[in-house]
Tab-separated table of C-alpha atoms in Angstrom:
chain	number	residue	atom	x	y	z
A	28	MET	CA	9.393	4.450	-24.242
A	29	LYS	CA	11.354	1.773	-22.187
A	30	ILE	CA	10.796	1.558	-18.472
A	31	ILE	CA	12.120	-0.337	-15.190
A	32	ILE	CA	9.835	-0.282	-12.094
A	33	LEU	CA	11.749	-1.611	-9.124
A	34	ILE	CA	9.654	-2.229	-6.392
A	35	CYS	CA	9.924	-2.264	-2.357
A	36	GLY	CA	8.970	-6.130	-1.396
A	37	GLU	CA	7.997	-5.232	1.825
A	38	GLY	CA	4.127	-5.498	2.254
A	39	LEU	CA	2.323	-6.156	-1.041
A	40	GLY	CA	0.961	-3.184	-1.407
A	41	HIS	CA	3.960	-1.689	-3.381
A	42	THR	CA	3.791	-4.402	-5.781
A	43	SER	CA	0.106	-4.223	-6.335
A	44	ARG	CA	0.229	-0.564	-7.292
A	45	CYS	CA	3.113	-1.121	-9.716
A	46	LEU	CA	1.365	-4.008	-11.395
A	47	ALA	CA	-1.561	-1.438	-11.910
A	48	LEU	CA	0.668	0.987	-13.310
A	49	GLY	CA	2.573	-1.540	-15.712
A	50	LYS	CA	-0.720	-3.113	-16.787
A	51	GLU	CA	-1.484	0.865	-18.414
A	52	LEU	CA	2.298	1.570	-19.238
A	53	LEU	CA	2.028	-1.473	-21.322
A	54	SER	CA	-1.560	-0.467	-23.132
A	55	GLY	CA	-0.192	2.377	-24.290
A	56	GLY	CA	2.503	0.636	-26.279
A	57	HIS	CA	5.469	0.779	-23.677
A	58	GLU	CA	8.207	-1.205	-23.255
A	59	VAL	CA	8.067	-2.722	-19.395
A	60	HIS	CA	10.620	-4.388	-17.175
A	61	PHE	CA	9.620	-4.706	-13.589
A	62	GLY	CA	12.496	-5.611	-10.326
A	63	ALA	CA	11.195	-7.365	-7.249
A	64	TYR	CA	12.339	-9.453	-4.414
A	65	GLY	CA	11.157	-12.009	-2.474
A	66	TYR	CA	6.718	-12.200	-2.255
A	67	SER	CA	6.389	-9.168	-4.547
A	68	LYS	CA	8.436	-11.470	-7.340
A	69	GLU	CA	6.592	-13.979	-6.690
A	70	LEU	CA	3.630	-12.049	-7.111
A	71	VAL	CA	4.448	-9.835	-10.363
A	72	GLU	CA	5.261	-13.722	-11.760
A	73	LYS	CA	1.445	-15.153	-10.702
A	74	THR	CA	-0.041	-12.435	-12.578
A	75	GLY	CA	1.526	-13.237	-15.671
A	76	TYR	CA	4.679	-11.074	-16.389
A	77	SER	CA	8.572	-11.695	-15.730
A	78	ALA	CA	10.331	-10.214	-12.825
A	79	HIS	CA	13.978	-9.455	-12.690
A	80	GLU	CA	15.706	-10.602	-9.295
A	81	ILE	CA	16.662	-6.950	-7.056
A	82	PRO	CA	18.572	-6.832	-3.978
A	83	SER	CA	16.802	-6.797	-1.029
A	84	GLU	CA	16.516	-3.249	0.865
A	85	ILE	CA	15.014	-3.692	4.126
A	86	LYS	CA	13.183	-6.482	6.416
A	87	LEU	CA	10.239	-5.787	8.415
A	88	ILE	CA	9.824	-7.797	11.469
A	89	GLY	CA	7.049	-7.812	13.918
A	90	LYS	CA	5.424	-9.853	16.998
A	91	ALA	CA	1.817	-10.143	18.047
A	92	GLY	CA	0.642	-7.325	16.078
A	93	ALA	CA	3.588	-4.718	16.539
A	94	LEU	CA	6.216	-3.692	14.239
A	95	ASP	CA	9.836	-4.411	16.088
A	96	LEU	CA	12.326	-1.865	14.841
A	97	THR	CA	15.492	-3.302	16.309
A	98	SER	CA	14.753	-6.527	14.968
A	99	SER	CA	13.878	-5.224	11.543
A	100	ILE	CA	17.030	-3.501	11.790
A	101	GLU	CA	19.179	-6.065	12.467
A	102	ALA	CA	17.302	-8.660	9.984
A	103	THR	CA	17.744	-5.659	7.382
A	104	LEU	CA	21.887	-5.350	8.106
A	105	LYS	CA	22.048	-9.344	7.751
A	106	SER	CA	20.937	-9.722	4.741
A	107	ALA	CA	22.316	-7.084	3.063
A	108	ASP	CA	24.316	-7.655	0.123
A	109	ILE	CA	27.593	-5.766	-0.645
A	110	LEU	CA	27.250	-6.241	-4.266
A	111	GLY	CA	23.469	-5.587	-4.257
A	112	GLY	CA	24.403	-1.989	-5.663
A	113	PRO	CA	26.542	-3.208	-8.509
A	114	LYS	CA	24.107	-5.766	-9.461
A	115	LEU	CA	21.221	-3.511	-9.851
A	116	LEU	CA	23.616	-1.502	-11.828
A	117	LYS	CA	24.571	-3.593	-14.234
A	118	LEU	CA	21.271	-4.649	-14.779
A	119	ILE	CA	19.580	-1.451	-15.501
A	120	LYS	CA	22.716	-0.887	-17.965
A	121	GLU	CA	21.987	-3.814	-19.565
A	122	ILE	CA	18.055	-3.161	-19.866
A	123	GLY	CA	18.852	0.382	-21.114
A	124	PRO	CA	15.330	1.902	-19.887
A	125	ASP	CA	14.710	5.637	-20.827
A	126	VAL	CA	13.150	6.282	-16.984
A	127	VAL	CA	13.255	4.481	-14.477
A	128	ILE	CA	10.592	4.318	-11.714
A	129	SER	CA	11.048	3.351	-8.219
A	130	ASP	CA	8.363	2.089	-5.642
A	131	SER	CA	10.044	2.741	-2.165
A	132	TYR	CA	12.847	1.347	-3.476
A	133	TYR	CA	15.929	3.763	-2.363
A	134	LEU	CA	18.622	1.460	-4.244
A	135	GLY	CA	16.775	2.466	-7.276
A	136	THR	CA	16.811	5.803	-7.264
A	137	LEU	CA	20.451	5.881	-6.190
A	138	ALA	CA	21.501	3.773	-9.314
A	139	GLY	CA	19.464	5.824	-11.050
A	140	PHE	CA	21.343	9.069	-10.195
A	141	THR	CA	24.866	7.060	-10.979
A	142	LEU	CA	23.509	6.024	-14.757
A	143	ARG	CA	22.094	9.399	-15.346
A	144	ILE	CA	18.876	8.217	-16.198
A	145	PRO	CA	15.196	10.198	-15.343
A	146	VAL	CA	13.949	8.307	-11.968
A	147	TYR	CA	10.132	8.656	-10.782
A	148	LEU	CA	9.836	7.800	-7.412
A	149	ILE	CA	6.446	6.340	-6.021
A	150	LEU	CA	5.730	6.804	-2.268
A	151	ASN	CA	3.107	7.418	0.595
A	152	GLN	CA	5.097	8.585	3.311
A	153	SER	CA	8.079	11.219	3.169
A	154	ASN	CA	8.327	11.180	7.376
A	155	MET	CA	10.277	8.142	7.947
A	156	GLU	CA	11.869	9.307	10.671
A	157	GLU	CA	8.784	8.986	12.614
A	158	PHE	CA	9.547	5.352	13.041
A	159	PHE	CA	12.636	6.031	15.412
A	160	LYS	CA	10.628	8.781	17.902
A	161	ASN	CA	10.953	7.300	21.267
A	162	ARG	CA	13.125	4.840	20.539
A	163	GLY	CA	16.468	5.420	22.837
A	164	VAL	CA	18.999	7.756	21.588
A	165	SER	CA	20.959	5.475	19.179
A	166	LEU	CA	17.746	4.982	17.304
A	167	ARG	CA	16.842	8.894	17.369
A	168	LEU	CA	20.074	9.654	15.615
A	169	LEU	CA	19.345	7.098	13.290
A	170	GLY	CA	16.125	8.689	12.574
A	171	GLU	CA	18.200	12.238	11.679
A	172	VAL	CA	20.605	10.641	9.606
A	173	THR	CA	17.496	8.938	7.727
A	174	ARG	CA	15.698	11.857	7.490
A	175	LYS	CA	18.815	13.610	5.920
A	176	PHE	CA	19.291	10.680	3.585
A	177	TYR	CA	15.542	10.774	2.055
A	178	THR	CA	15.417	14.877	1.972
A	179	GLN	CA	18.428	14.771	-0.768
A	180	ILE	CA	16.929	12.083	-2.809
A	181	PHE	CA	13.516	13.805	-3.127
A	182	GLU	CA	15.593	17.070	-4.012
A	183	LYS	CA	17.116	14.609	-6.463
A	184	VAL	CA	14.449	12.653	-8.362
A	185	ASP	CA	12.694	13.793	-11.056
A	186	LYS	CA	8.913	13.388	-9.896
A	187	ILE	CA	7.206	11.883	-6.830
A	188	ILE	CA	4.180	10.237	-7.262
A	189	ILE	CA	1.807	10.311	-4.272
A	190	PRO	CA	-0.421	7.258	-5.553
A	191	ASP	CA	-3.391	9.165	-3.292
A	192	TYR	CA	-6.354	11.392	-3.379
A	193	PRO	CA	-5.514	15.377	-3.841
A	194	LEU	CA	-5.980	17.319	-1.025
A	195	PRO	CA	-8.316	17.529	0.810
A	196	TYR	CA	-8.844	13.971	0.280
A	197	THR	CA	-5.316	12.497	0.754
A	198	VAL	CA	-5.376	9.346	3.100
A	199	CYS	CA	-1.969	9.533	3.825
A	200	LYS	CA	-1.463	13.519	4.342
A	201	LYS	CA	-0.402	12.722	8.255
A	202	ASN	CA	2.680	10.901	6.471
A	203	LEU	CA	3.781	13.775	4.197
A	204	ASN	CA	6.436	16.348	4.879
A	205	PHE	CA	7.824	18.097	1.879
A	206	ARG	CA	9.373	20.860	1.971
A	207	GLY	CA	10.555	23.606	-0.141
A	208	ARG	CA	11.144	23.318	-3.842
A	209	VAL	CA	10.553	19.656	-3.676
A	210	GLN	CA	6.732	20.429	-3.029
A	211	GLU	CA	6.655	21.415	-6.858
A	212	LYS	CA	7.570	17.639	-7.672
A	213	LEU	CA	4.736	16.457	-6.139
A	214	PHE	CA	2.265	14.384	-8.420
A	215	PHE	CA	-1.218	13.540	-6.825
A	216	SER	CA	-1.697	10.457	-9.220
A	217	GLY	CA	-4.908	9.710	-7.045
A	218	PRO	CA	-5.096	5.635	-6.479
A	219	LEU	CA	-3.340	3.400	-8.481
A	220	ILE	CA	-5.332	0.524	-8.765
A	221	LYS	CA	-5.202	-3.067	-10.957
A	222	GLU	CA	-9.074	-3.243	-11.827
A	223	LYS	CA	-11.715	-0.330	-12.384
A	224	TYR	CA	-14.866	-0.623	-10.478
A	225	GLU	CA	-17.389	-1.047	-13.484
A	226	ASP	CA	-14.857	-3.851	-14.957
A	227	VAL	CA	-15.050	-6.204	-11.858
A	228	GLU	CA	-18.229	-8.709	-11.747
A	229	SER	CA	-19.906	-8.574	-8.156
A	230	ILE	CA	-19.955	-12.339	-6.457
A	231	PRO	CA	-22.818	-13.573	-4.176
A	232	LEU	CA	-21.999	-13.364	-1.063
A	233	LYS	CA	-24.561	-13.341	1.703
A	234	LYS	CA	-25.444	-9.789	3.493
A	235	PRO	CA	-24.441	-7.929	5.037
A	236	HIS	CA	-21.293	-9.505	4.606
A	237	ILE	CA	-17.964	-7.452	5.863
A	238	VAL	CA	-14.703	-9.133	4.136
A	239	SER	CA	-10.990	-9.131	6.154
A	240	LEU	CA	-8.178	-8.417	4.348
A	241	ILE	CA	-5.581	-8.807	7.226
A	242	GLY	CA	-2.470	-10.399	4.935
A	243	GLY	CA	0.999	-10.641	4.313
A	244	PHE	CA	2.531	-10.946	7.970
A	245	GLY	CA	1.841	-13.969	10.593
A	246	TYR	CA	1.993	-11.636	13.330
A	247	ARG	CA	-1.160	-10.388	12.521
A	248	GLU	CA	-3.402	-13.755	12.932
A	249	PRO	CA	-4.330	-11.989	16.787
A	250	ILE	CA	-6.867	-9.797	14.252
A	251	PHE	CA	-8.021	-13.224	12.537
A	252	ARG	CA	-8.992	-14.196	15.920
A	253	LYS	CA	-10.873	-11.271	16.956
A	254	VAL	CA	-12.916	-11.194	13.946
A	255	LEU	CA	-13.954	-14.913	14.889
A	256	GLU	CA	-14.518	-14.137	18.056
A	257	THR	CA	-16.604	-10.750	17.104
A	258	ALA	CA	-18.553	-12.970	14.144
A	259	LYS	CA	-19.825	-15.781	16.987
A	260	LEU	CA	-21.584	-12.390	18.621
A	261	GLU	CA	-23.888	-11.978	15.770
A	262	SER	CA	-25.017	-14.570	13.306
A	263	SER	CA	-26.694	-12.479	10.914
A	264	ILE	CA	-23.477	-10.697	9.500
A	265	ASN	CA	-21.222	-12.675	7.633
A	266	TYR	CA	-17.407	-12.716	7.036
A	267	THR	CA	-14.894	-13.510	4.463
A	268	LEU	CA	-11.447	-13.791	5.348
A	269	ILE	CA	-8.986	-13.452	3.297
A	270	SER	CA	-5.678	-14.640	4.605
A	271	GLY	CA	-1.936	-13.808	4.050
A	272	PRO	CA	0.695	-15.874	2.368
A	273	SER	CA	2.924	-16.406	5.477
A	274	LEU	CA	-0.255	-17.474	7.464
A	275	ASP	CA	-2.039	-20.722	7.614
A	276	PRO	CA	-5.860	-21.113	7.810
A	277	SER	CA	-5.678	-25.044	8.898
A	278	ASN	CA	-4.636	-23.470	12.201
A	279	LEU	CA	-7.530	-21.744	12.730
A	280	VAL	CA	-10.288	-23.943	13.567
A	281	GLY	CA	-13.840	-23.759	15.172
A	282	LEU	CA	-15.111	-21.620	12.864
A	283	PRO	CA	-18.777	-20.385	13.100
A	284	GLU	CA	-21.420	-21.039	9.843
A	285	ASN	CA	-21.371	-17.192	9.383
A	286	VAL	CA	-17.504	-16.981	8.685
A	287	GLN	CA	-15.731	-18.591	5.723
A	288	ILE	CA	-11.845	-18.301	5.244
A	289	LEU	CA	-9.715	-18.036	2.013
A	290	LYS	CA	-6.251	-18.634	1.546
A	291	PHE	CA	-4.349	-15.965	-0.152
A	292	ILE	CA	-5.635	-15.113	-3.811
A	293	LYS	CA	-4.172	-12.657	-6.256
A	294	ASP	CA	-7.448	-11.015	-7.376
A	295	THR	CA	-9.371	-10.188	-4.329
A	296	TYR	CA	-11.846	-7.080	-6.323
A	297	PRO	CA	-14.998	-9.131	-6.844
A	298	TYR	CA	-14.814	-9.418	-2.741
A	299	LEU	CA	-14.513	-5.960	-2.215
A	300	LYS	CA	-17.118	-4.864	-4.780
A	301	SER	CA	-19.633	-7.239	-3.149
A	302	SER	CA	-18.941	-6.265	0.436
A	303	ASP	CA	-20.724	-4.127	3.015
A	304	ALA	CA	-17.286	-3.281	4.681
A	305	VAL	CA	-13.475	-4.262	4.897
A	306	ILE	CA	-11.546	-4.957	7.641
A	307	ALA	CA	-7.688	-4.100	6.757
A	308	PRO	CA	-4.997	-3.212	8.911
A	309	GLY	CA	-3.290	0.597	8.296
A	310	GLY	CA	-1.244	-0.235	4.977
A	311	HIS	CA	-2.080	2.658	1.891
A	312	SER	CA	-2.366	0.671	-0.947
A	313	THR	CA	-5.288	-1.432	0.607
A	314	MET	CA	-7.144	1.274	1.717
A	315	MET	CA	-7.070	2.694	-1.617
A	316	GLU	CA	-8.735	-0.262	-3.360
A	317	ALA	CA	-11.174	-0.488	-0.519
A	318	LEU	CA	-12.163	3.463	-1.239
A	319	SER	CA	-11.919	3.292	-4.774
A	320	PHE	CA	-14.512	0.720	-4.792
A	321	GLY	CA	-16.729	2.676	-2.681
A	322	ILE	CA	-15.894	0.621	0.444
A	323	PRO	CA	-15.883	1.727	4.159
A	324	ILE	CA	-12.632	0.422	6.251
A	325	LEU	CA	-12.006	-0.975	9.886
A	326	SER	CA	-9.105	-0.319	10.342
A	327	PHE	CA	-6.626	-1.959	12.474
A	328	PRO	CA	-3.282	-0.481	12.236
A	329	ASP	CA	0.052	-2.172	13.375
A	330	ARG	CA	1.160	-0.855	16.711
A	331	GLY	CA	3.957	0.860	16.619
A	332	HIS	CA	4.143	1.656	12.951
A	333	SER	CA	3.084	5.193	12.495
A	334	GLU	CA	2.483	5.281	9.089
A	335	GLN	CA	-0.404	2.832	9.143
A	336	GLU	CA	-1.619	4.786	12.606
A	337	ASN	CA	-1.885	7.797	10.904
A	338	ASN	CA	-3.564	6.449	7.487
A	339	ALA	CA	-5.966	4.693	9.782
A	340	GLU	CA	-6.235	8.221	11.964
A	341	VAL	CA	-7.678	10.041	8.675
A	342	ILE	CA	-10.167	7.365	7.858
A	343	GLU	CA	-11.646	7.734	11.267
A	344	GLU	CA	-11.298	11.767	10.967
A	345	GLU	CA	-12.836	11.856	7.535
A	346	GLY	CA	-15.731	9.333	8.098
A	347	TYR	CA	-14.488	6.514	6.273
A	348	GLY	CA	-14.617	4.050	8.552
A	349	ARG	CA	-13.209	3.329	11.984
A	350	MET	CA	-9.798	2.805	13.341
A	351	LEU	CA	-9.519	0.265	16.058
A	352	SER	CA	-6.548	-1.503	17.511
A	353	TYR	CA	-5.341	-5.025	18.826
A	354	SER	CA	-6.695	-4.543	22.594
A	355	THR	CA	-10.377	-3.462	21.337
A	356	PRO	CA	-12.686	-6.692	22.304
A	357	PRO	CA	-15.045	-8.069	20.323
A	358	GLU	CA	-18.025	-6.380	21.984
A	359	VAL	CA	-16.818	-2.915	20.638
A	360	VAL	CA	-15.269	-4.336	17.197
A	361	LEU	CA	-19.057	-5.448	16.417
A	362	GLU	CA	-20.569	-2.415	17.802
A	363	CYS	CA	-18.344	-0.146	15.130
A	364	ILE	CA	-18.997	-2.741	12.531
A	365	ARG	CA	-22.838	-2.184	12.906
A	366	GLU	CA	-22.343	1.643	13.257
A	367	VAL	CA	-20.479	1.273	9.765
A	368	LEU	CA	-23.165	-1.010	8.471
A	369	GLU	CA	-26.279	1.035	9.566
A	370	GLU	CA	-24.980	4.634	8.889
A	371	LYS	CA	-25.639	5.750	5.722
A	372	ARG	CA	-22.787	8.895	6.377
A	373	TYR	CA	-19.972	6.318	5.742
A	374	ARG	CA	-21.448	4.773	2.234
A	375	ASN	CA	-22.009	8.288	1.360
A	376	LYS	CA	-18.563	9.481	1.791
A	377	THR	CA	-16.647	6.181	-0.133
A	378	GLU	CA	-18.787	6.479	-2.551
A	379	ARG	CA	-17.512	9.971	-3.456
A	380	LEU	CA	-14.212	8.749	-3.484
A	381	ARG	CA	-15.118	5.632	-5.322
A	382	ARG	CA	-16.367	8.495	-8.260
A	383	LEU	CA	-13.101	10.441	-7.672
A	384	ALA	CA	-11.345	7.561	-8.147
A	385	ARG	CA	-12.482	7.102	-11.186
A	386	GLU	CA	-12.343	10.436	-12.751
A	387	LEU	CA	-8.569	10.998	-11.630
A	388	ASP	CA	-7.983	7.528	-13.557
A	389	GLY	CA	-4.382	7.308	-11.214
A	390	PRO	CA	-2.354	4.691	-14.082
A	391	ARG	CA	-3.314	6.833	-16.824
A	392	ALA	CA	-2.858	10.070	-15.026
A	393	VAL	CA	1.048	8.651	-14.540
A	394	ARG	CA	1.623	7.472	-17.685
A	395	GLU	CA	0.051	10.764	-19.685
A	396	MET	CA	2.476	12.593	-17.109
A	397	LEU	CA	5.294	10.020	-17.968
A	398	GLU	CA	4.481	10.575	-22.050
A	399	LYS	CA	4.670	14.441	-21.723
A	400	ASP	CA	7.733	14.610	-19.471
A	401	CYS	CA	9.209	12.393	-22.307
A	402	ASN	CA	8.077	14.633	-25.251
A	403	GLU	CA	9.226	17.561	-23.504
A	404	LYS	CA	12.723	16.057	-23.031
A	405	ILE	CA	12.960	15.002	-27.041
A	406	LEU	CA	11.805	18.327	-27.720
């Protein structure tokens, strides 16, 4: 098959799971084209693949750990390219794919519909209208329009790929709200991660060791500072903080001896495998990576980001880790870290998810599903 994968560039999690899927499709002998923008395009290219430039779709704006929805909408409208649709149609026509895979990139689904190409939508949230709740009448109305738009998209796509564990283990289950016949299109693939646990080499990290994967947006810097304060409270627990592309580690001075800070790196899997727990926001892809490696999570979801908050609630409720907030004091953060490190029930549950991720093999499952669907259409 000839396949184009179109990636939403807001949050690098979309990119990482698309790279995992692209790698698997290429290994199966298929021709794969990536379409991306911004940091997403840069990451695809740093991984060694070429990427076509596509129009940006949304821009997320945050401040001090909170999602600013009004500013995000304004930034999105200001950066909108009125010629984006025609440009994308032209690109897809030139490539001539048999399948369009769109990871939360809705302009790509519309282009696929227009060209009558099978469309497979990857997403971990279907209740996007939650973003608009309790934000005033005008935004609530916008939320209702959003819901109707996405509902029509869901009804038209060939399948909806949920890159998560099937129920009852689904981490994003509080963000899913599909109705009627759309439910028949759902395909729970299992986590889409680039590396398998058994193929990753451990690295020597002083134990016990906490790895922080708070990256991407500078407004998450308060978590860095809170982790640094936490680290100072007990020197026997060691930390590695991996910064995102828009956060400058040089601004963080006076580091305690049990902390190292690394600039943004493309391969975090060795650190994941060697850690005892992970500090992360509420992003779905990061959670899938940690759980696929059997690592408990200490989650700091962005304030006002309902999708992340829901993910973190499931982590807490299912015993895969703890849900914290930007207001959690360092003393309480430390106690939660101790709890996750000392109580075996956390590691037992996440180890179960590691084994399940291996059995499901999400990238392979999606490839085989696409091949089956394609063969059925030919026959």
